[in-house]
Coordinates of C-alpha atoms in Angstrom, one line a residue:
M2 CA 97.2 73.8 -18.6
K3 CA 93.7 73.7 -20.1
K4 CA 91.6 76.7 -19.1
I5 CA 88.3 76.2 -17.4
N6 CA 85.1 78.3 -17.6
V7 CA 83.4 79.2 -14.3
F8 CA 79.8 80.2 -13.6
L9 CA 79.1 81.8 -10.2
D10 CA 75.4 81.8 -9.3
D11 CA 73.3 80.4 -6.5
Y12 CA 70.1 80.0 -8.5
R13 CA 70.6 79.7 -12.3
K14 CA 72.0 76.6 -14.0
P15 CA 75.3 77.1 -15.8
P16 CA 75.6 76.9 -19.6
D17 CA 77.2 73.8 -21.0
G18 CA 81.0 73.7 -20.6
F19 CA 81.0 75.8 -17.4
V20 CA 82.1 74.7 -13.9
Y21 CA 79.3 75.7 -11.5
V22 CA 80.1 77.4 -8.1
N23 CA 77.6 79.0 -5.8
T24 CA 79.9 80.9 -3.3
I25 CA 82.7 83.3 -3.7
V26 CA 84.9 81.0 -1.6
E27 CA 84.5 78.3 -4.2
C28 CA 85.1 80.8 -7.0
L29 CA 88.2 82.2 -5.4
E30 CA 89.6 78.7 -5.0
L31 CA 89.2 78.1 -8.8
L32 CA 90.6 81.5 -9.7
R33 CA 93.7 80.9 -7.5
T34 CA 94.2 77.3 -8.8
Y35 CA 93.3 77.3 -12.5
E36 CA 93.6 79.5 -15.6
I37 CA 90.1 80.8 -16.4
G38 CA 88.9 81.2 -19.9
H39 CA 85.4 82.7 -19.2
L40 CA 84.2 83.8 -15.8
S41 CA 80.5 84.6 -15.5
L42 CA 79.4 86.3 -12.3
D43 CA 76.2 87.0 -10.4
H44 CA 75.8 89.7 -7.7
D45 CA 73.1 88.4 -5.4
L46 CA 74.2 85.1 -3.8
E47 CA 72.8 83.2 -0.8
S48 CA 75.2 85.1 1.5
K49 CA 74.2 88.8 1.5
R50 CA 77.7 89.8 2.6
E51 CA 79.8 87.5 0.4
N52 CA 78.3 88.7 -2.9
G53 CA 79.6 89.3 -6.4
M54 CA 80.8 92.8 -5.6
L55 CA 83.0 91.5 -2.7
L56 CA 84.4 88.9 -5.1
V57 CA 85.3 91.6 -7.7
K58 CA 87.0 93.7 -5.1
I59 CA 89.1 90.7 -4.0
M60 CA 89.9 89.8 -7.7
V61 CA 91.1 93.4 -8.3
R62 CA 93.2 93.4 -5.1
E63 CA 94.8 90.0 -5.8
K64 CA 94.9 90.5 -9.6
L65 CA 92.9 87.3 -10.2
S66 CA 91.8 87.4 -13.8
A67 CA 90.2 85.5 -16.7
D68 CA 90.3 85.9 -20.5
Q69 CA 86.7 87.0 -20.4
I70 CA 84.5 88.2 -17.5
T71 CA 80.7 88.5 -17.9
V72 CA 78.6 90.0 -15.2
H73 CA 75.2 88.2 -15.7
S74 CA 73.4 89.5 -12.6
A75 CA 69.7 90.5 -13.0
N76 CA 70.3 93.0 -10.1
A77 CA 70.8 96.2 -12.2
V78 CA 72.5 98.2 -9.5
G79 CA 74.7 95.4 -8.2
G80 CA 75.7 94.1 -11.6
K81 CA 76.5 97.6 -12.9
A82 CA 78.6 98.3 -9.8
M83 CA 80.6 95.1 -10.4
Y84 CA 81.2 95.9 -14.1
K85 CA 82.2 99.5 -13.3
C86 CA 84.6 98.4 -10.6
L87 CA 86.4 96.1 -13.1
K88 CA 86.4 98.8 -15.9
L89 CA 87.8 101.4 -13.4
A90 CA 90.5 99.0 -12.3
Q91 CA 91.4 98.4 -16.0
S92 CA 91.5 102.1 -16.9
S93 CA 93.6 102.8 -13.7
H94 CA 96.1 100.1 -14.9
I95 CA 95.4 98.1 -11.7
Y96 CA 93.7 95.2 -13.6
S97 CA 94.5 93.4 -16.8
Y98 CA 93.7 95.1 -20.1
D99 CA 93.7 91.6 -21.7
T100 CA 90.5 90.7 -20.0
T101 CA 87.3 91.3 -22.0
L102 CA 84.5 92.6 -19.8
S103 CA 80.8 92.3 -20.5
L104 CA 77.6 93.2 -18.7
R105 CA 74.9 90.8 -19.9
P106 CA 72.1 90.3 -17.4
L107 CA 70.4 86.8 -17.6
P108 CA 66.8 86.1 -16.6
L109 CA 66.4 84.0 -13.5
D110 CA 64.5 81.1 -15.0
S111 CA 65.3 80.4 -18.6
Y112 CA 67.6 81.4 -21.4
T113 CA 67.0 81.7 -25.1
P114 CA 69.5 80.2 -27.5
M115 CA 70.4 83.8 -28.5
M116 CA 71.4 84.6 -24.9
L117 CA 73.6 81.6 -24.7
K118 CA 75.6 82.4 -27.8
H119 CA 77.7 84.7 -25.6
Y120 CA 78.8 81.6 -23.7
Q121 CA 79.9 79.5 -26.7

């Protein structure tokens, strides 16, 4: 099965080659259905309760993974909390060590070519 790349955000446009989702429900459906190559996550979504942190907690609990996970949230506190949750789960042997984790905040309105190199 071919792996897909997924970009969760309710504001930014996805980089080329990424499936765009704007809710954690949509993201969870893809995580449960497909193999994921690169998963890029935002913290602040339209729903204040169903945010990126809730998604990460569900992913850890259900062991839903990707080859690479990037937290791209511009919310410094929320993004770091998501990243730390995933790193702690890895170091506690609860979550896959095979997953590469990155914390790379993206600006809200535009990306430079250098920023997008991480997504190629």
